[in-house]
GROMACS .gro file of C-alpha atoms in nm:
model
  435
    1UNK     CA    1   8.045   5.144   0.705
    2UNK     CA    2   8.093   4.829   0.431
    3UNK     CA    3   7.813   4.858   0.106
    4UNK     CA    4   7.569   4.587   0.096
    5UNK     CA    5   7.590   4.465  -0.251
    6UNK     CA    6   7.289   4.377  -0.404
    7UNK     CA    7   7.225   3.996  -0.495
    8UNK     CA    8   7.260   3.953  -0.889
    9UNK     CA    9   6.982   3.906  -1.101
   10UNK     CA   10   6.817   3.609  -1.141
   11UNK     CA   11   6.509   3.697  -1.459
   12UNK     CA   12   6.298   3.924  -1.301
   13UNK     CA   13   6.020   3.916  -1.459
   14UNK     CA   14   5.995   3.540  -1.510
   15UNK     CA   15   5.779   3.311  -1.253
   16UNK     CA   16   5.959   3.099  -0.991
   17UNK     CA   17   5.916   2.749  -0.973
   18UNK     CA   18   5.644   2.802  -0.725
   19UNK     CA   19   5.409   3.012  -0.875
   20UNK     CA   20   5.467   2.826  -1.151
   21UNK     CA   21   5.333   2.505  -0.978
   22UNK     CA   22   5.044   2.745  -0.808
   23UNK     CA   23   4.922   2.891  -1.176
   24UNK     CA   24   4.920   2.496  -1.282
   25UNK     CA   25   4.671   2.415  -1.014
   26UNK     CA   26   4.510   2.729  -0.996
   27UNK     CA   27   4.404   2.699  -1.402
   28UNK     CA   28   4.410   2.247  -1.349
   29UNK     CA   29   4.140   2.382  -1.022
   30UNK     CA   30   3.959   2.645  -1.311
   31UNK     CA   31   3.918   2.419  -1.539
   32UNK     CA   32   3.770   2.153  -1.329
   33UNK     CA   33   3.499   2.371  -1.180
   34UNK     CA   34   3.409   2.510  -1.551
   35UNK     CA   35   3.341   2.115  -1.619
   36UNK     CA   36   3.104   2.032  -1.316
   37UNK     CA   37   2.929   2.399  -1.407
   38UNK     CA   38   2.935   2.245  -1.756
   39UNK     CA   39   2.807   1.890  -1.623
   40UNK     CA   40   2.502   2.040  -1.364
   41UNK     CA   41   2.384   2.293  -1.628
   42UNK     CA   42   2.363   2.032  -1.933
   43UNK     CA   43   2.323   1.712  -1.699
   44UNK     CA   44   2.488   1.399  -1.660
   45UNK     CA   45   2.578   1.220  -2.007
   46UNK     CA   46   2.335   0.926  -1.993
   47UNK     CA   47   2.238   0.700  -2.315
   48UNK     CA   48   1.943   0.821  -2.531
   49UNK     CA   49   1.714   0.500  -2.460
   50UNK     CA   50   1.718   0.542  -2.071
   51UNK     CA   51   1.576   0.950  -2.102
   52UNK     CA   52   1.359   0.806  -2.411
   53UNK     CA   53   1.161   0.494  -2.238
   54UNK     CA   54   0.893   0.555  -1.949
   55UNK     CA   55   0.899   0.463  -1.576
   56UNK     CA   56   0.610   0.248  -1.571
   57UNK     CA   57   0.768  -0.060  -1.702
   58UNK     CA   58   0.678  -0.414  -1.539
   59UNK     CA   59   1.033  -0.498  -1.668
   60UNK     CA   60   1.319  -0.313  -1.799
   61UNK     CA   61   1.624  -0.493  -2.017
   62UNK     CA   62   1.864  -0.277  -2.054
   63UNK     CA   63   2.144  -0.395  -2.309
   64UNK     CA   64   2.474  -0.180  -2.218
   65UNK     CA   65   2.659  -0.350  -2.521
   66UNK     CA   66   2.439  -0.491  -2.741
   67UNK     CA   67   2.741  -0.609  -2.944
   68UNK     CA   68   2.788  -0.835  -2.626
   69UNK     CA   69   2.479  -0.969  -2.640
   70UNK     CA   70   2.557  -1.274  -2.909
   71UNK     CA   71   2.891  -1.409  -2.708
   72UNK     CA   72   2.663  -1.396  -2.376
   73UNK     CA   73   2.395  -1.533  -2.496
   74UNK     CA   74   2.601  -1.811  -2.587
   75UNK     CA   75   2.744  -1.874  -2.277
   76UNK     CA   76   2.400  -1.945  -2.116
   77UNK     CA   77   2.318  -2.159  -2.373
   78UNK     CA   78   2.602  -2.374  -2.340
   79UNK     CA   79   2.494  -2.410  -1.952
   80UNK     CA   80   2.138  -2.472  -2.012
   81UNK     CA   81   2.190  -2.816  -1.828
   82UNK     CA   82   2.247  -2.639  -1.471
   83UNK     CA   83   1.966  -2.345  -1.532
   84UNK     CA   84   1.632  -2.330  -1.390
   85UNK     CA   85   1.311  -2.428  -1.712
   86UNK     CA   86   1.211  -2.094  -1.671
   87UNK     CA   87   1.563  -1.963  -1.762
   88UNK     CA   88   1.579  -2.134  -1.991
   89UNK     CA   89   1.232  -2.074  -2.205
   90UNK     CA   90   1.343  -1.637  -2.178
   91UNK     CA   91   1.648  -1.739  -2.340
   92UNK     CA   92   1.505  -1.919  -2.630
   93UNK     CA   93   1.299  -1.569  -2.681
   94UNK     CA   94   1.642  -1.383  -2.661
   95UNK     CA   95   1.756  -1.594  -2.943
   96UNK     CA   96   1.570  -1.432  -3.258
   97UNK     CA   97   1.602  -1.125  -3.049
   98UNK     CA   98   2.042  -1.186  -3.090
   99UNK     CA   99   1.981  -1.337  -3.430
  100UNK     CA  100   1.762  -1.054  -3.582
  101UNK     CA  101   1.963  -0.766  -3.448
  102UNK     CA  102   2.257  -0.914  -3.597
  103UNK     CA  103   2.163  -0.986  -3.930
  104UNK     CA  104   1.941  -0.654  -3.960
  105UNK     CA  105   2.276  -0.461  -3.825
  106UNK     CA  106   2.143  -0.268  -3.591
  107UNK     CA  107   2.311   0.001  -3.407
  108UNK     CA  108   2.527  -0.158  -3.161
  109UNK     CA  109   2.749   0.077  -2.991
  110UNK     CA  110   2.492   0.189  -2.774
  111UNK     CA  111   2.262   0.131  -2.565
  112UNK     CA  112   1.898  -0.087  -2.580
  113UNK     CA  113   1.622  -0.092  -2.395
  114UNK     CA  114   1.332  -0.329  -2.394
  115UNK     CA  115   1.012  -0.229  -2.180
  116UNK     CA  116   0.802  -0.512  -2.108
  117UNK     CA  117   0.394  -0.444  -2.050
  118UNK     CA  118   0.114  -0.665  -1.976
  119UNK     CA  119  -0.011  -0.667  -2.345
  120UNK     CA  120   0.353  -0.687  -2.534
  121UNK     CA  121   0.734  -0.543  -2.495
  122UNK     CA  122   0.890  -0.144  -2.683
  123UNK     CA  123   1.237  -0.253  -2.810
  124UNK     CA  124   1.406   0.115  -2.855
  125UNK     CA  125   1.715   0.145  -3.026
  126UNK     CA  126   1.910   0.489  -3.072
  127UNK     CA  127   1.767   0.645  -3.450
  128UNK     CA  128   2.139   0.622  -3.628
  129UNK     CA  129   2.192   0.557  -3.979
  130UNK     CA  130   1.938   0.400  -4.131
  131UNK     CA  131   1.835   0.292  -3.827
  132UNK     CA  132   1.475   0.364  -3.895
  133UNK     CA  133   1.529   0.051  -4.254
  134UNK     CA  134   1.651  -0.178  -4.052
  135UNK     CA  135   1.423  -0.184  -3.795
  136UNK     CA  136   1.101  -0.186  -4.117
  137UNK     CA  137   1.307  -0.531  -4.186
  138UNK     CA  138   1.329  -0.640  -3.861
  139UNK     CA  139   0.944  -0.657  -3.789
  140UNK     CA  140   0.877  -0.814  -4.116
  141UNK     CA  141   1.119  -1.083  -3.993
  142UNK     CA  142   0.951  -1.155  -3.624
  143UNK     CA  143   0.593  -1.226  -3.885
  144UNK     CA  144   0.829  -1.507  -4.017
  145UNK     CA  145   0.916  -1.659  -3.668
  146UNK     CA  146   0.736  -1.954  -3.474
  147UNK     CA  147   0.443  -1.894  -3.196
  148UNK     CA  148   0.655  -1.742  -2.903
  149UNK     CA  149   0.711  -2.003  -2.638
  150UNK     CA  150   0.595  -1.748  -2.313
  151UNK     CA  151   0.474  -1.410  -2.309
  152UNK     CA  152   0.792  -1.224  -2.344
  153UNK     CA  153   0.776  -1.046  -2.700
  154UNK     CA  154   0.495  -1.188  -2.873
  155UNK     CA  155   0.664  -1.201  -3.197
  156UNK     CA  156   0.412  -1.218  -3.496
  157UNK     CA  157   0.320  -0.861  -3.385
  158UNK     CA  158   0.585  -0.650  -3.447
  159UNK     CA  159   0.552  -0.232  -3.580
  160UNK     CA  160   0.812  -0.004  -3.609
  161UNK     CA  161   0.807   0.353  -3.477
  162UNK     CA  162   1.046   0.646  -3.531
  163UNK     CA  163   1.043   0.881  -3.319
  164UNK     CA  164   1.308   1.176  -3.311
  165UNK     CA  165   1.604   1.044  -3.151
  166UNK     CA  166   1.516   0.642  -3.115
  167UNK     CA  167   1.398   0.376  -3.313
  168UNK     CA  168   1.051   0.151  -3.142
  169UNK     CA  169   0.950  -0.184  -3.188
  170UNK     CA  170   0.672  -0.297  -3.097
  171UNK     CA  171   0.529  -0.591  -2.984
  172UNK     CA  172   0.205  -0.680  -2.909
  173UNK     CA  173   0.049  -1.010  -2.783
  174UNK     CA  174  -0.259  -1.088  -2.930
  175UNK     CA  175  -0.527  -0.878  -2.881
  176UNK     CA  176  -0.347  -0.587  -2.817
  177UNK     CA  177  -0.351  -0.235  -2.900
  178UNK     CA  178   0.014  -0.142  -2.998
  179UNK     CA  179  -0.067   0.268  -3.018
  180UNK     CA  180  -0.159   0.223  -2.672
  181UNK     CA  181   0.154  -0.031  -2.580
  182UNK     CA  182   0.363   0.237  -2.770
  183UNK     CA  183   0.212   0.541  -2.561
  184UNK     CA  184   0.270   0.360  -2.254
  185UNK     CA  185   0.657   0.286  -2.290
  186UNK     CA  186   0.709   0.684  -2.406
  187UNK     CA  187   0.820   0.931  -2.086
  188UNK     CA  188   0.492   1.104  -2.025
  189UNK     CA  189   0.672   1.392  -1.886
  190UNK     CA  190   1.032   1.518  -1.872
  191UNK     CA  191   1.098   1.354  -1.512
  192UNK     CA  192   0.884   1.064  -1.628
  193UNK     CA  193   1.198   0.848  -1.749
  194UNK     CA  194   1.424   0.563  -1.690
  195UNK     CA  195   1.751   0.801  -1.660
  196UNK     CA  196   1.531   0.997  -1.399
  197UNK     CA  197   1.427   0.673  -1.230
  198UNK     CA  198   1.647   0.681  -0.883
  199UNK     CA  199   1.495   0.308  -0.800
  200UNK     CA  200   1.629   0.182  -1.137
  201UNK     CA  201   1.919   0.401  -1.139
  202UNK     CA  202   2.036   0.242  -0.803
  203UNK     CA  203   1.940  -0.112  -0.917
  204UNK     CA  204   2.191  -0.106  -1.196
  205UNK     CA  205   2.473   0.065  -1.021
  206UNK     CA  206   2.440  -0.211  -0.739
  207UNK     CA  207   2.461  -0.534  -0.982
  208UNK     CA  208   2.738  -0.334  -1.165
  209UNK     CA  209   2.871  -0.295  -1.532
  210UNK     CA  210   2.753  -0.586  -1.722
  211UNK     CA  211   2.639  -0.658  -2.110
  212UNK     CA  212   2.281  -0.713  -1.986
  213UNK     CA  213   2.107  -0.589  -1.718
  214UNK     CA  214   1.780  -0.699  -1.574
  215UNK     CA  215   1.526  -0.437  -1.328
  216UNK     CA  216   1.144  -0.518  -1.216
  217UNK     CA  217   1.030  -0.269  -0.987
  218UNK     CA  218   0.842  -0.312  -0.632
  219UNK     CA  219   0.507  -0.489  -0.812
  220UNK     CA  220   0.714  -0.710  -1.031
  221UNK     CA  221   0.984  -0.831  -0.828
  222UNK     CA  222   0.720  -0.867  -0.522
  223UNK     CA  223   0.440  -1.146  -0.759
  224UNK     CA  224   0.751  -1.343  -0.860
  225UNK     CA  225   0.967  -1.414  -0.544
  226UNK     CA  226   0.663  -1.465  -0.341
  227UNK     CA  227   0.583  -1.766  -0.658
  228UNK     CA  228   0.943  -1.869  -0.525
  229UNK     CA  229   0.850  -1.972  -0.136
  230UNK     CA  230   0.460  -1.882  -0.082
  231UNK     CA  231   0.405  -1.828   0.309
  232UNK     CA  232   0.290  -1.582   0.563
  233UNK     CA  233   0.633  -1.552   0.662
  234UNK     CA  234   0.824  -1.523   0.349
  235UNK     CA  235   0.537  -1.276   0.200
  236UNK     CA  236   0.546  -1.056   0.531
  237UNK     CA  237   0.924  -0.965   0.457
  238UNK     CA  238   0.897  -0.981   0.053
  239UNK     CA  239   0.617  -0.652   0.116
  240UNK     CA  240   0.914  -0.484   0.167
  241UNK     CA  241   1.082  -0.492  -0.186
  242UNK     CA  242   1.102  -0.187  -0.343
  243UNK     CA  243   1.319  -0.363  -0.671
  244UNK     CA  244   1.517  -0.581  -0.780
  245UNK     CA  245   1.851  -0.562  -1.012
  246UNK     CA  246   2.010  -0.868  -1.193
  247UNK     CA  247   2.353  -0.861  -1.449
  248UNK     CA  248   2.490  -1.090  -1.649
  249UNK     CA  249   2.841  -1.110  -1.747
  250UNK     CA  250   3.085  -1.332  -1.883
  251UNK     CA  251   3.494  -1.333  -1.774
  252UNK     CA  252   3.764  -1.480  -1.553
  253UNK     CA  253   3.666  -1.796  -1.682
  254UNK     CA  254   3.288  -1.737  -1.545
  255UNK     CA  255   2.968  -1.655  -1.646
  256UNK     CA  256   2.838  -1.434  -1.326
  257UNK     CA  257   2.461  -1.358  -1.234
  258UNK     CA  258   2.439  -1.096  -1.015
  259UNK     CA  259   2.149  -0.999  -0.829
  260UNK     CA  260   2.051  -0.717  -0.572
  261UNK     CA  261   1.716  -0.727  -0.382
  262UNK     CA  262   1.704  -0.357  -0.263
  263UNK     CA  263   1.537  -0.202   0.005
  264UNK     CA  264   1.500   0.033   0.343
  265UNK     CA  265   1.532   0.041   0.655
  266UNK     CA  266   1.183  -0.192   0.686
  267UNK     CA  267   1.368  -0.441   0.469
  268UNK     CA  268   1.684  -0.426   0.698
  269UNK     CA  269   1.402  -0.438   1.047
  270UNK     CA  270   1.304  -0.768   0.820
  271UNK     CA  271   1.581  -0.907   0.764
  272UNK     CA  272   1.798  -0.843   1.063
  273UNK     CA  273   1.597  -1.077   1.314
  274UNK     CA  274   1.550  -1.388   1.046
  275UNK     CA  275   1.890  -1.376   0.928
  276UNK     CA  276   2.146  -1.243   1.121
  277UNK     CA  277   2.410  -1.479   1.351
  278UNK     CA  278   2.703  -1.343   1.588
  279UNK     CA  279   2.971  -1.454   1.396
  280UNK     CA  280   3.078  -1.550   1.044
  281UNK     CA  281   3.398  -1.789   1.087
  282UNK     CA  282   3.614  -1.948   0.813
  283UNK     CA  283   3.493  -2.313   0.740
  284UNK     CA  284   3.814  -2.319   0.488
  285UNK     CA  285   3.925  -2.621   0.642
  286UNK     CA  286   3.561  -2.872   0.722
  287UNK     CA  287   3.523  -2.874   0.335
  288UNK     CA  288   3.720  -3.139   0.108
  289UNK     CA  289   3.891  -3.072  -0.180
  290UNK     CA  290   3.735  -3.372  -0.369
  291UNK     CA  291   3.339  -3.270  -0.233
  292UNK     CA  292   3.086  -3.263  -0.592
  293UNK     CA  293   2.904  -3.079  -0.363
  294UNK     CA  294   2.911  -2.811  -0.036
  295UNK     CA  295   2.693  -2.583   0.146
  296UNK     CA  296   2.747  -2.295   0.407
  297UNK     CA  297   2.454  -2.247   0.622
  298UNK     CA  298   2.478  -1.925   0.826
  299UNK     CA  299   2.091  -1.809   0.887
  300UNK     CA  300   1.972  -1.884   1.230
  301UNK     CA  301   1.833  -2.225   1.317
  302UNK     CA  302   1.445  -2.043   1.318
  303UNK     CA  303   1.465  -1.960   0.990
  304UNK     CA  304   1.644  -2.250   0.860
  305UNK     CA  305   1.317  -2.461   0.807
  306UNK     CA  306   1.144  -2.175   0.635
  307UNK     CA  307   1.392  -2.222   0.354
  308UNK     CA  308   1.469  -2.611   0.336
  309UNK     CA  309   1.228  -2.648   0.039
  310UNK     CA  310   1.462  -2.480  -0.192
  311UNK     CA  311   1.825  -2.366  -0.030
  312UNK     CA  312   2.070  -2.509  -0.188
  313UNK     CA  313   2.091  -2.913  -0.333
  314UNK     CA  314   1.806  -3.204  -0.329
  315UNK     CA  315   1.967  -3.422  -0.127
  316UNK     CA  316   1.814  -3.601   0.182
  317UNK     CA  317   2.037  -3.492   0.476
  318UNK     CA  318   2.134  -3.204   0.450
  319UNK     CA  319   1.737  -3.182   0.403
  320UNK     CA  320   1.671  -3.337   0.728
  321UNK     CA  321   1.957  -3.086   0.848
  322UNK     CA  322   1.768  -2.759   0.756
  323UNK     CA  323   1.467  -2.894   0.875
  324UNK     CA  324   1.595  -2.983   1.259
  325UNK     CA  325   1.462  -2.784   1.526
  326UNK     CA  326   1.693  -2.552   1.659
  327UNK     CA  327   1.697  -2.770   2.017
  328UNK     CA  328   1.851  -3.025   1.784
  329UNK     CA  329   2.086  -2.806   1.605
  330UNK     CA  330   2.113  -2.493   1.800
  331UNK     CA  331   2.229  -2.161   1.567
  332UNK     CA  332   2.583  -2.120   1.410
  333UNK     CA  333   2.763  -2.223   1.075
  334UNK     CA  334   2.627  -2.577   0.922
  335UNK     CA  335   2.891  -2.717   0.640
  336UNK     CA  336   2.759  -3.019   0.482
  337UNK     CA  337   2.930  -3.179   0.183
  338UNK     CA  338   2.838  -3.487  -0.079
  339UNK     CA  339   3.098  -3.683  -0.256
  340UNK     CA  340   3.139  -3.881  -0.578
  341UNK     CA  341   2.987  -4.188  -0.454
  342UNK     CA  342   2.668  -3.978  -0.343
  343UNK     CA  343   2.758  -3.966   0.034
  344UNK     CA  344   2.622  -3.705   0.287
  345UNK     CA  345   2.820  -3.545   0.546
  346UNK     CA  346   2.772  -3.249   0.794
  347UNK     CA  347   2.940  -3.063   1.069
  348UNK     CA  348   2.913  -2.790   1.317
  349UNK     CA  349   3.113  -2.624   1.607
  350UNK     CA  350   2.889  -2.806   1.957
  351UNK     CA  351   2.791  -3.170   2.061
  352UNK     CA  352   2.439  -3.158   1.939
  353UNK     CA  353   2.236  -3.401   1.904
  354UNK     CA  354   2.117  -3.305   1.500
  355UNK     CA  355   1.939  -3.582   1.285
  356UNK     CA  356   1.871  -3.949   1.422
  357UNK     CA  357   1.959  -4.222   1.200
  358UNK     CA  358   2.281  -4.132   1.128
  359UNK     CA  359   2.616  -4.205   1.177
  360UNK     CA  360   2.806  -3.969   1.375
  361UNK     CA  361   3.214  -3.859   1.498
  362UNK     CA  362   3.327  -3.596   1.716
  363UNK     CA  363   3.739  -3.446   1.620
  364UNK     CA  364   3.751  -3.144   1.893
  365UNK     CA  365   3.486  -2.903   1.883
  366UNK     CA  366   3.299  -3.076   1.536
  367UNK     CA  367   3.054  -3.252   1.564
  368UNK     CA  368   3.035  -3.489   1.224
  369UNK     CA  369   2.751  -3.671   1.117
  370UNK     CA  370   2.716  -3.865   0.777
  371UNK     CA  371   2.549  -4.108   0.544
  372UNK     CA  372   2.828  -4.404   0.542
  373UNK     CA  373   3.102  -4.484   0.702
  374UNK     CA  374   3.323  -4.339   0.400
  375UNK     CA  375   3.128  -3.963   0.424
  376UNK     CA  376   3.237  -3.945   0.820
  377UNK     CA  377   3.634  -4.053   0.716
  378UNK     CA  378   3.618  -3.842   0.452
  379UNK     CA  379   3.536  -3.555   0.669
  380UNK     CA  380   3.781  -3.681   0.962
  381UNK     CA  381   4.069  -3.674   0.716
  382UNK     CA  382   4.034  -3.292   0.612
  383UNK     CA  383   3.983  -3.180   0.961
  384UNK     CA  384   4.338  -3.393   1.058
  385UNK     CA  385   4.496  -3.260   0.744
  386UNK     CA  386   4.412  -2.895   0.617
  387UNK     CA  387   4.640  -2.982   0.278
  388UNK     CA  388   4.322  -3.179   0.139
  389UNK     CA  389   4.037  -2.919   0.210
  390UNK     CA  390   3.909  -2.566   0.018
  391UNK     CA  391   4.127  -2.357   0.282
  392UNK     CA  392   4.405  -2.269   0.026
  393UNK     CA  393   4.176  -2.237  -0.274
  394UNK     CA  394   4.226  -1.955  -0.563
  395UNK     CA  395   3.857  -1.915  -0.638
  396UNK     CA  396   3.732  -1.607  -0.541
  397UNK     CA  397   3.433  -1.728  -0.578
  398UNK     CA  398   3.475  -1.981  -0.344
  399UNK     CA  399   3.680  -1.833  -0.092
  400UNK     CA  400   3.383  -1.521  -0.054
  401UNK     CA  401   3.131  -1.845   0.038
  402UNK     CA  402   3.413  -2.016   0.275
  403UNK     CA  403   3.456  -1.686   0.444
  404UNK     CA  404   3.142  -1.420   0.423
  405UNK     CA  405   2.881  -1.518   0.269
  406UNK     CA  406   2.611  -1.866   0.271
  407UNK     CA  407   2.521  -2.123  -0.033
  408UNK     CA  408   2.649  -2.393  -0.191
  409UNK     CA  409   2.847  -2.563  -0.489
  410UNK     CA  410   2.735  -2.787  -0.730
  411UNK     CA  411   2.986  -2.924  -1.023
  412UNK     CA  412   3.062  -2.576  -1.237
  413UNK     CA  413   2.778  -2.403  -1.019
  414UNK     CA  414   2.792  -2.187  -0.747
  415UNK     CA  415   2.508  -1.949  -0.531
  416UNK     CA  416   2.604  -1.742  -0.285
  417UNK     CA  417   2.464  -1.415  -0.071
  418UNK     CA  418   2.421  -1.209   0.217
  419UNK     CA  419   2.226  -0.995   0.338
  420UNK     CA  420   2.293  -0.598   0.425
  421UNK     CA  421   2.059  -0.350   0.583
  422UNK     CA  422   1.954  -0.221   0.221
  423UNK     CA  423   1.883  -0.540   0.077
  424UNK     CA  424   2.024  -0.879  -0.064
  425UNK     CA  425   2.316  -0.939  -0.260
  426UNK     CA  426   2.319  -1.264  -0.446
  427UNK     CA  427   2.588  -1.398  -0.700
  428UNK     CA  428   2.545  -1.742  -0.934
  429UNK     CA  429   2.865  -1.805  -1.125
  430UNK     CA  430   2.913  -2.077  -1.318
  431UNK     CA  431   3.307  -2.205  -1.431
  432UNK     CA  432   3.284  -2.283  -1.776
  433UNK     CA  433   3.351  -2.550  -1.943
  434UNK     CA  434   3.630  -2.493  -2.213
  435UNK     CA  435   3.547  -2.759  -2.502
   0.00000   0.00000   0.00000
């Protein structure tokens, strides 16, 4: 019988490659389990100012990156001509805070919160080394500032309180009680803080990372939104808003302010019939490259009239189109643009009559109307020569507007928005001018 030879030894007692990989994978998986368990046991790591701020603020400004506040504010002020008056007034409020924070050497590597209340506000910053002295100096600095132009912060009435891991600067309006204001800004229980507030967390997560976040809870958001377009139709929808989140960020040559109106199935039930359209069509080939302003309207004809007073740029033809009845201008995407001479033109698919007393043309399935012959001719040229349109633009904001959202642009400013089942998301983008 032939003797079977045993294979040569290959290093008995040493793990094979497969066994080694298994061991590494096991250790890695076990490490993840231990880390996850530690996170669950010890809780999520969040900025100390969130756990130290109450949930009953009328509004909250979260400064995620205080060190970037100065540059962000400077960019906002540089575009002040395109901002609403109310916004510029609040920018004037933030300038002293920004200047004082820089001059007084506040801790700027960790987040701050500013909690707004009916009779004042409370600024909460981490209690790093020397912050109490800095805050005291800051309070004295406040006393030297002129009368505040808005009730965001009353500069003259600042008091400082060291509160364990944080330092608070309390601003009280004339007649306000600083101690009472401070008490309302402090969490009343372990769970009554912004870190545990699901609405606040949802608002900051939806709008994305940014140096500055603004959060308005339901009551504050609804009260402000109802002032924009006071009508039973608008009020009925705004009553289901649960929060408004806003962020501001500078990057990619733009200043962007992104906002999100949050809601649940009730909000979705209101939004669908008033804003839903059958299809989203690409309209880049219908907008001229040399248009100074343009709008894309993708809302049903029955809803346009409700928004006509404040949707988009102020221009006579555009306003007339928004107020047109569903018979004059049925559902479908409406494209409007304005040229350097002030002439307006608009176009849509179909042969609907539209407003009277305008020049008119038909190009294929497009109906074109305009306030003068040159505007109509400009649109005809764009439809005949796509190379003169915005179809191939590399501006991602402009592409979004032309393909999947709705809104308008004028010069360096673009506003666009889209609705979802859980709310409305919008963005204001300013192209920054390099001087």
